[in-house]
mmCIF file of C-alpha atoms in Angstrom:
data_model
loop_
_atom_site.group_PDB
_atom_site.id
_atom_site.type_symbol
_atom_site.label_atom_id
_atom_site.label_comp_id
_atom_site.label_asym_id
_atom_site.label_seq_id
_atom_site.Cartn_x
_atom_site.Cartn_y
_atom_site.Cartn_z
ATOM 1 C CA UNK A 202 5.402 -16.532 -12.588
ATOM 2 C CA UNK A 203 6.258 -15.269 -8.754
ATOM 3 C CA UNK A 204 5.618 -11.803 -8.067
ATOM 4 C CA UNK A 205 5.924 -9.994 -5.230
ATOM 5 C CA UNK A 206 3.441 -7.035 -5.376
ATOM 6 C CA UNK A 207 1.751 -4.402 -2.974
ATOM 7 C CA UNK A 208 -1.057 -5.862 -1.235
ATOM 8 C CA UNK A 209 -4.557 -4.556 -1.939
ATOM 9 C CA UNK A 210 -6.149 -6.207 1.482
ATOM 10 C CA UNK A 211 -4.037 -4.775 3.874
ATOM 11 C CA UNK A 212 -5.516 -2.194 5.332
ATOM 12 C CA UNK A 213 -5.259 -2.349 9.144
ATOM 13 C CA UNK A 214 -2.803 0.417 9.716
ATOM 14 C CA UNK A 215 -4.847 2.635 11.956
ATOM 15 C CA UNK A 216 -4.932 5.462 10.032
ATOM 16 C CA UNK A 217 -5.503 6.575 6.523
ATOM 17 C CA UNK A 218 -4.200 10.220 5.617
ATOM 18 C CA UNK A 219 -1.326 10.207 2.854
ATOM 19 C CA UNK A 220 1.194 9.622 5.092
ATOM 20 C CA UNK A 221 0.075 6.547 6.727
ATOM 21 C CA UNK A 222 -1.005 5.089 3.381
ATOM 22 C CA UNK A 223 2.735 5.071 2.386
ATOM 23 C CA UNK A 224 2.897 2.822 5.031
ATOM 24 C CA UNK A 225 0.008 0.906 3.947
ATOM 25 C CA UNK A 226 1.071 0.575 0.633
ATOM 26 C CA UNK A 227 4.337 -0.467 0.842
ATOM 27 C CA UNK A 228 2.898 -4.107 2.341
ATOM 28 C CA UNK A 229 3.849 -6.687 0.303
ATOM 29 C CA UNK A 230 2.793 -10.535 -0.502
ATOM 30 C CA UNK A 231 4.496 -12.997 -2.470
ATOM 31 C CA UNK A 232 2.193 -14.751 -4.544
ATOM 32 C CA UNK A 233 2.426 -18.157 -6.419
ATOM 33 C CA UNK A 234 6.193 -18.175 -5.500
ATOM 34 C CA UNK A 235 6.652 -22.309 -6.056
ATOM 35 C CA UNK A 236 10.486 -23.505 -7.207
ATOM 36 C CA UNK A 237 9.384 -27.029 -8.939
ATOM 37 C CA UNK A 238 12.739 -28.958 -9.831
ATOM 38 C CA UNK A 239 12.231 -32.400 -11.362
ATOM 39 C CA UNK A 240 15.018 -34.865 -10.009
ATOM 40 C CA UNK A 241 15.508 -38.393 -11.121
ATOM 41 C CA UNK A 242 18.133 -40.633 -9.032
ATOM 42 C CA UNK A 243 19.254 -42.433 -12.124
ATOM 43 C CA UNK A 244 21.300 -39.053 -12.335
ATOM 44 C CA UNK A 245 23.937 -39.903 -9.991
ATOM 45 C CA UNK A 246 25.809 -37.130 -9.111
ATOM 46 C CA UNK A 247 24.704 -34.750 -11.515
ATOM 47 C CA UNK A 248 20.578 -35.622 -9.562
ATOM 48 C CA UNK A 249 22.932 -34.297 -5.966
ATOM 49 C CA UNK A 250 23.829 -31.540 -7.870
ATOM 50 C CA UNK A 251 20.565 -30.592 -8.834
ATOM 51 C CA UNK A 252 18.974 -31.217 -5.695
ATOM 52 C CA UNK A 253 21.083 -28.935 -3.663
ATOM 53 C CA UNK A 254 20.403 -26.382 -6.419
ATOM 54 C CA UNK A 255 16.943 -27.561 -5.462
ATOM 55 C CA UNK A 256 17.286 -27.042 -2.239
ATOM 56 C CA UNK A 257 19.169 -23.651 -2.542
ATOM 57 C CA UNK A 258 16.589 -22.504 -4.135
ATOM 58 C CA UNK A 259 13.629 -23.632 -1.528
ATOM 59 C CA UNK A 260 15.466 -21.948 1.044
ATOM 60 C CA UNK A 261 16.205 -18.666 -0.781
ATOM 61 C CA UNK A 262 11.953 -18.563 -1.702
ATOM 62 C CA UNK A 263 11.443 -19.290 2.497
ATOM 63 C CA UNK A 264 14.316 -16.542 3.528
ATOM 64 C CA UNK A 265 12.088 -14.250 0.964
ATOM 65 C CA UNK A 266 8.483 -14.989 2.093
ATOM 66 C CA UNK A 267 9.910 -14.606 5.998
ATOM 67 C CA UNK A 268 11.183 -11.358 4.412
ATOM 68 C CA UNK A 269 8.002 -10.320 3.449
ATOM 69 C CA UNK A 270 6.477 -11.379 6.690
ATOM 70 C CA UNK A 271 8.550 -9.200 8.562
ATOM 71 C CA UNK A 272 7.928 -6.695 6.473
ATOM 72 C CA UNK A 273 3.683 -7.068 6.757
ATOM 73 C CA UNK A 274 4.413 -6.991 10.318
ATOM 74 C CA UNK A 275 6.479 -3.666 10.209
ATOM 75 C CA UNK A 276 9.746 -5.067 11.070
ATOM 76 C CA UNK A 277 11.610 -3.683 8.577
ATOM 77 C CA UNK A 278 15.519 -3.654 10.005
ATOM 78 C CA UNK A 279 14.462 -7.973 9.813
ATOM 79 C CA UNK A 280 12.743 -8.347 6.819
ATOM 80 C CA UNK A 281 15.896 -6.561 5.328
ATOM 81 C CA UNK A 282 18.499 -9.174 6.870
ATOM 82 C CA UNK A 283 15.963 -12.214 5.470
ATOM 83 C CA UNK A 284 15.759 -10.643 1.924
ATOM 84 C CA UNK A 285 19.654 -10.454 1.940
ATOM 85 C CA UNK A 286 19.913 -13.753 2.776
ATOM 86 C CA UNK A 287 18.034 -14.521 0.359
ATOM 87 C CA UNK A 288 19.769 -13.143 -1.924
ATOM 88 C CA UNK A 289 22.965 -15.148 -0.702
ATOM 89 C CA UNK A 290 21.594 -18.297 -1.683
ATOM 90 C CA UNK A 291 20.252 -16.822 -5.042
ATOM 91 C CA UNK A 292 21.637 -14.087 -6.118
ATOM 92 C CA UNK A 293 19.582 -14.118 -9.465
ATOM 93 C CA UNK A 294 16.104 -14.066 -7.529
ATOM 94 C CA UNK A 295 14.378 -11.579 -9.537
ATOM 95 C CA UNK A 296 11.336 -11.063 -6.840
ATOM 96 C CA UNK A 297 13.985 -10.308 -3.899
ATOM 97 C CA UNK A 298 15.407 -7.864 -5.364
ATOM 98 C CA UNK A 299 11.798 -6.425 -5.824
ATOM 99 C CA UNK A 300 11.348 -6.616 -2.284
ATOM 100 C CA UNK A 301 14.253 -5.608 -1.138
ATOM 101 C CA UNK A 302 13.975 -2.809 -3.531
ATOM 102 C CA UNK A 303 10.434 -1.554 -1.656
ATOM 103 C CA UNK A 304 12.068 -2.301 2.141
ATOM 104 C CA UNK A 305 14.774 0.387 0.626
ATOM 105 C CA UNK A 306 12.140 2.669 -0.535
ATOM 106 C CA UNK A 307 10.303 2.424 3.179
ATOM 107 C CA UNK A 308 13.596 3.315 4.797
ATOM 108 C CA UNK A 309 13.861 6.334 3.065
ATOM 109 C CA UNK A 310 16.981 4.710 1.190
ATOM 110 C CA UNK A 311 15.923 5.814 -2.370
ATOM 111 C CA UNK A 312 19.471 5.695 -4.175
ATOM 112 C CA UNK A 313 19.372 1.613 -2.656
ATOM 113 C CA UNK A 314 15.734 1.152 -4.066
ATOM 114 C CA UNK A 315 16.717 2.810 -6.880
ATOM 115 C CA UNK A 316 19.138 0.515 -7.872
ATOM 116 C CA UNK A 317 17.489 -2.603 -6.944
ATOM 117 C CA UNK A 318 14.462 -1.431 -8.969
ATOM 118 C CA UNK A 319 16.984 -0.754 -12.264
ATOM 119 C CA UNK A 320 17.778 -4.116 -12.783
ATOM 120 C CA UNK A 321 14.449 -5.292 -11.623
ATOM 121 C CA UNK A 322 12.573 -2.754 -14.556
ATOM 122 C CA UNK A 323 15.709 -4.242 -16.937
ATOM 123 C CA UNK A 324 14.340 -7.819 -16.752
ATOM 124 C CA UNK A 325 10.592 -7.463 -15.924
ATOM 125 C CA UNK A 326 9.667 -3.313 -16.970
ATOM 126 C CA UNK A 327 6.182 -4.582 -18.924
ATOM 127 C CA UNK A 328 5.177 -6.511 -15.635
ATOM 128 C CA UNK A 329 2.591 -4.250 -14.560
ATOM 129 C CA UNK A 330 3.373 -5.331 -10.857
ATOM 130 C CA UNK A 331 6.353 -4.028 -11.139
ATOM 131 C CA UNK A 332 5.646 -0.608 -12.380
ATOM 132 C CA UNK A 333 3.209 -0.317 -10.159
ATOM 133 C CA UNK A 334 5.655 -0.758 -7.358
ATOM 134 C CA UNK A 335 8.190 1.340 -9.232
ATOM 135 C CA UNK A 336 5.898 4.490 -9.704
ATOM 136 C CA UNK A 337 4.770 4.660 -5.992
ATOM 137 C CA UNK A 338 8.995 4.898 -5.175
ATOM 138 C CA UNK A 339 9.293 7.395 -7.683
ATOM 139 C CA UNK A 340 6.192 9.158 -5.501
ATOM 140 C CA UNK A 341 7.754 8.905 -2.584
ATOM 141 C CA UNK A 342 10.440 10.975 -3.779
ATOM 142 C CA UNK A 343 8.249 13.801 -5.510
ATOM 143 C CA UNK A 344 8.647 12.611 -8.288
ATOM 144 C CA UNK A 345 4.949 13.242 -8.792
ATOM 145 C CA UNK A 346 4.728 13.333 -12.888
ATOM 146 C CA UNK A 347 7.357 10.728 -13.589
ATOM 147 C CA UNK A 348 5.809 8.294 -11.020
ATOM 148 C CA UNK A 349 2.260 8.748 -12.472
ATOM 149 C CA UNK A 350 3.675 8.075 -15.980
ATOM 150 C CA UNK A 351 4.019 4.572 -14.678
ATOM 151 C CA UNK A 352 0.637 4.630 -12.910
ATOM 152 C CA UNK A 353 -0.787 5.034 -16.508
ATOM 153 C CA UNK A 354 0.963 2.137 -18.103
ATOM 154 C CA UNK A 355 -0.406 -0.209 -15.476
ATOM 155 C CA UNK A 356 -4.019 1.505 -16.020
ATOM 156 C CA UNK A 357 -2.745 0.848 -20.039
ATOM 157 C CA UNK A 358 -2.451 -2.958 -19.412
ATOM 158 C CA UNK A 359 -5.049 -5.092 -20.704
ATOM 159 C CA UNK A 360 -6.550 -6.613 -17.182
ATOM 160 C CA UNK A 361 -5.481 -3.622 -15.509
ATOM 161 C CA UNK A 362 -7.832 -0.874 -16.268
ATOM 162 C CA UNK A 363 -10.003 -1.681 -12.909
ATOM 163 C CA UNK A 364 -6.988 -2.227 -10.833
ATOM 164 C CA UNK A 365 -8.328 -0.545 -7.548
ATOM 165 C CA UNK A 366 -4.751 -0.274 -6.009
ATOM 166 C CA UNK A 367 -3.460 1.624 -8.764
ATOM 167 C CA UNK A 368 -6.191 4.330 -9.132
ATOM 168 C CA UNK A 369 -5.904 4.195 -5.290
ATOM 169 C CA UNK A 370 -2.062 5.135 -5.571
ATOM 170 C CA UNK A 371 -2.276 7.455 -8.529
ATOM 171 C CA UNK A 372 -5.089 8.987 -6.465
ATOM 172 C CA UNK A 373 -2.535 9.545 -3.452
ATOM 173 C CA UNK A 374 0.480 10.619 -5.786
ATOM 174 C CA UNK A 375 -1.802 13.100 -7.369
ATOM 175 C CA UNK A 376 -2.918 14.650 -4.113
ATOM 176 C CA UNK A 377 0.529 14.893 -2.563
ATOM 177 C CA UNK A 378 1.224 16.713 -5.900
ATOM 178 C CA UNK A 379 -1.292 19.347 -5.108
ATOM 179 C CA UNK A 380 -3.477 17.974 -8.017
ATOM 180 C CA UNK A 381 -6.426 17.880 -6.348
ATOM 181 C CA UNK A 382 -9.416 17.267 -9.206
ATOM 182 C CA UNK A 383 -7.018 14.465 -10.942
ATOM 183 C CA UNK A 384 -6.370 13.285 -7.412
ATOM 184 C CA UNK A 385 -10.079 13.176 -6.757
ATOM 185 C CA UNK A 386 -10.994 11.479 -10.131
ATOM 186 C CA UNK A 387 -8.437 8.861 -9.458
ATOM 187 C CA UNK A 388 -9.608 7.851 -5.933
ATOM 188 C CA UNK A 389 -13.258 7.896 -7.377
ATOM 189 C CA UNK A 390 -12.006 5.495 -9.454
ATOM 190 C CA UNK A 391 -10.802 3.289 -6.930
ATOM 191 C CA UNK A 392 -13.902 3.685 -4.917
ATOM 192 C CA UNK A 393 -15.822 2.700 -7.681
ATOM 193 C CA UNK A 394 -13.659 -0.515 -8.345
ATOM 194 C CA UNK A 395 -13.086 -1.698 -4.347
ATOM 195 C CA UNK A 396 -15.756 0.274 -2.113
ATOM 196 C CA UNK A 397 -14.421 -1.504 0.698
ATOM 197 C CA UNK A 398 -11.171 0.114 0.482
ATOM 198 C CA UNK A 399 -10.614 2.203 3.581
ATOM 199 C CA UNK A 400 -7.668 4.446 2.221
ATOM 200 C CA UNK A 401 -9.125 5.558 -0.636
ATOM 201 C CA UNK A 402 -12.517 6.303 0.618
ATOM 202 C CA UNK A 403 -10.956 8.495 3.503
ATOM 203 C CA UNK A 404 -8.551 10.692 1.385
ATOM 204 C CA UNK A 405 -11.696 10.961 -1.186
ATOM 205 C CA UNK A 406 -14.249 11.992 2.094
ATOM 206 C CA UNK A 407 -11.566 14.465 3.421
ATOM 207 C CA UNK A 408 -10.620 16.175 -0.355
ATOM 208 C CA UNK A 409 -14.848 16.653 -1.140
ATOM 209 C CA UNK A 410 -14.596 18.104 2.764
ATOM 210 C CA UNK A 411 -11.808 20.572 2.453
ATOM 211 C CA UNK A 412 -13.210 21.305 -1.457
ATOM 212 C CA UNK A 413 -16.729 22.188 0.148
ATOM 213 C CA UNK A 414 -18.406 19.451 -1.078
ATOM 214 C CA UNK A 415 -19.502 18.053 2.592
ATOM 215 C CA UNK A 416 -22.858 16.064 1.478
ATOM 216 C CA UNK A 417 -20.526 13.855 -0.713
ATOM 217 C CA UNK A 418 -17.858 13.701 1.836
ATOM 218 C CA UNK A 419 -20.742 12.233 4.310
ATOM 219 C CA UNK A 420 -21.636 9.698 1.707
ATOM 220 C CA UNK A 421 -18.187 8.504 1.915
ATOM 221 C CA UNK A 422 -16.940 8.934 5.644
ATOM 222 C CA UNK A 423 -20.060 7.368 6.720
ATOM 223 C CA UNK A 424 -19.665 4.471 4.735
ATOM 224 C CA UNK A 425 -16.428 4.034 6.798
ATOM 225 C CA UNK A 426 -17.653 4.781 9.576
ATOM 226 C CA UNK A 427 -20.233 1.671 9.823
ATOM 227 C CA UNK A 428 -16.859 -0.675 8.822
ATOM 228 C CA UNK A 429 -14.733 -2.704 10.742
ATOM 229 C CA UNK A 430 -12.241 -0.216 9.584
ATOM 230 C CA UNK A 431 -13.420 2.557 11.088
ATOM 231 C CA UNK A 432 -10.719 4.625 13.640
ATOM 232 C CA UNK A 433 -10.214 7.740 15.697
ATOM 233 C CA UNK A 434 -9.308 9.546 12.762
ATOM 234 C CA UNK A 435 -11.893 8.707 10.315
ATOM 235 C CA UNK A 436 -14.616 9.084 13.240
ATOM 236 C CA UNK A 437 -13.100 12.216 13.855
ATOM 237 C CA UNK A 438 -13.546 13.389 10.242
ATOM 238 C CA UNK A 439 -17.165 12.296 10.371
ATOM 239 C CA UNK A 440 -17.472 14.908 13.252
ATOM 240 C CA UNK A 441 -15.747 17.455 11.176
ATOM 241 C CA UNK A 442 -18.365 16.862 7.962
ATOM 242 C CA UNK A 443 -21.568 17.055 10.772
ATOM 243 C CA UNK A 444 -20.534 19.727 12.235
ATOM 244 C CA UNK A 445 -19.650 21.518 8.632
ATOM 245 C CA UNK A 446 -23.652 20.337 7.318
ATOM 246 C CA UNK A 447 -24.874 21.648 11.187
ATOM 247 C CA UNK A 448 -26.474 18.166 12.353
ATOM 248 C CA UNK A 449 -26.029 18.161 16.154
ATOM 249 C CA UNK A 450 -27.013 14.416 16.142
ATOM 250 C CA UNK A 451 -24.448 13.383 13.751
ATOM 251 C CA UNK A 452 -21.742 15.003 16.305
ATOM 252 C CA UNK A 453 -23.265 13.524 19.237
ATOM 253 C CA UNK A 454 -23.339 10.254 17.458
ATOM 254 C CA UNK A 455 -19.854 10.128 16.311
ATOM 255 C CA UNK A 456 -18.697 12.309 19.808
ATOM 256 C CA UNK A 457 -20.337 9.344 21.891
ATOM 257 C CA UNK A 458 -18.217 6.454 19.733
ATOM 258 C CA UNK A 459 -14.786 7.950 19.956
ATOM 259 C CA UNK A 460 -15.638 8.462 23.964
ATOM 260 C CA UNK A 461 -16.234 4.806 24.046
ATOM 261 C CA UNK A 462 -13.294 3.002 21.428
ATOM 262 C CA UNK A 463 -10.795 6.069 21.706
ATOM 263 C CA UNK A 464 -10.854 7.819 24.931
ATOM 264 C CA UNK A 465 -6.921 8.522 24.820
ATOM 265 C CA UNK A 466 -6.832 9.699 21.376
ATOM 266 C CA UNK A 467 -6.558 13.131 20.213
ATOM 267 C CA UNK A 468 -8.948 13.343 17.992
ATOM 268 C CA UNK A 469 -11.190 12.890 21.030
ATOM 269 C CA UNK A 470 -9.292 15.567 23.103
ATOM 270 C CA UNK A 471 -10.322 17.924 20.008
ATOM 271 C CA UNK A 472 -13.992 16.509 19.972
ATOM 272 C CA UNK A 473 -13.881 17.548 23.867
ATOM 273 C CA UNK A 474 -12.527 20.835 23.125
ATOM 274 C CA UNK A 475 -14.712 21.684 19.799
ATOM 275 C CA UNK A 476 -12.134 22.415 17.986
ATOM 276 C CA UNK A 477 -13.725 21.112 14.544
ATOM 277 C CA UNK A 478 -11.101 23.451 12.285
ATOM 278 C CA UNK A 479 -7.752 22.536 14.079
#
């Protein structure tokens, strides 16, 4: 089956607080999207027929993948027009109207995604992919407890229970809810399950920080920190957690790298100033 589903390896978005994840998240891949139509010439015109359903069909899956491109590559005004014409050539694409459905959600369109996502749930609602997607639109629009009601039937799927993108979303629904021990349990989780993943290990390193917990915020921010993922923001949160445990070298350190990569950001223009509670 083709699915189109948010993409748990891109994670290059330059920052990681809740607000830049929902960018983050809302990438999206197509994955094993292949039309195969058998065709034999014998046919006559009924083969023509079935080729240019065929190639209909090939066309609609490229206009969708461009789509998603577009969408990867934060174009979102494009990858909008290329979903639609999509749709256009089929109109009974099931995975374009998922798409289209989180390009709505991105916009801030939510009465759009809404309905896209109503007749997607009608025809594929047990496809945890799809209630995945479904309960991080539902987030976006506080709708906290009914979104995370969906986070738990994709946990609930057999397969699913280590789904690192999940926990990592539930984790991020939870905290915007102001539920911070779920919201830390659930981003543990998807530590636990994908250490590499740079959104969930800063939102976990900056809730153990503001909870007081700073020598298990240093685990975690440091473990960033020596990634290729590392940015102003996360280096400026390892200052913030140095300063916090009093270990002048640590500052220095972290001070010295954010000189040399981010000179013109403002987390260094805080560093500069020592303003480690602003």
């Amino acid at each position: 089956m083709c699915h189109v589903f948010l993409n748990r390896g891109s994670y290059k978005t330059g920052r990681y607080s809740v607000s830049t994840a929902i960018v983050a998240l809302s990438l999206l891949v197509l994955s094993g999207c292949v039309t195969s139509v058998t065709t034999t010439s014998s046919l006559g015109g009924a083969a023509t027929g079935v080729s240019q359903s065929a190639d209909s069909q090939k066309a609609a899956q490229t206009r969708l993948e461009l789509a998603a491109e577009y969408l990867r590559a934060g174009n979102v005004t494009v990858a909008l027009e290329e979903v639609n014409n999509a749709l256009k050539l089929n109109s009974s694409m099931t995975e374009a109207y998922v798409l289209r459905g989180m390009i709505y959600s991105q916009r801030g369109d939510f009465a759009s995604a809404e309905a896209d996502y109503a007749r997607v749930m009608r025809e594929r609602g047990s496809d945890p992919d799809v209630m995945h997607n479904y309960g991080w639109i539902l987030c976006q629009q506080g709708r906290y407890a009914d979104g995370d009601v969906y986070f738990d039937k994709v946990l609930a799927t057999p397969g699913y229970a280590t789904s690192a993108r999940t926990w990592m979303t539930k984790g991020l629904c939870l905290q915007a809810a102001d539920k911070t021990n779920a919201a830390k349990q659930a981003l543990l989780k998807a530590v636990e399950y994908d250490p590499n993943n740079p959104i969930a290990t800063y939102n976990l390193a900056s809730m153990l920080y503001h909870a007081g917990q700073v020598a298990d915020a240093q685990i975690y921010v440091r473990r960033l920190n020596n990634s290729p993922y590392a940015n102003a923001e996360t280096l400026w949160l390892g200052v913030k957690i140095e300063n916090a445990m009093g270990n002048q070298l640590g500052i220095r350190e972290l001070g010295e790298v954010l000189s040399r990569k981010f000179p013109q950001s403002r987390e260094f223009v805080l560093y500069e100033r020592k303003a480690f509670y602003e």
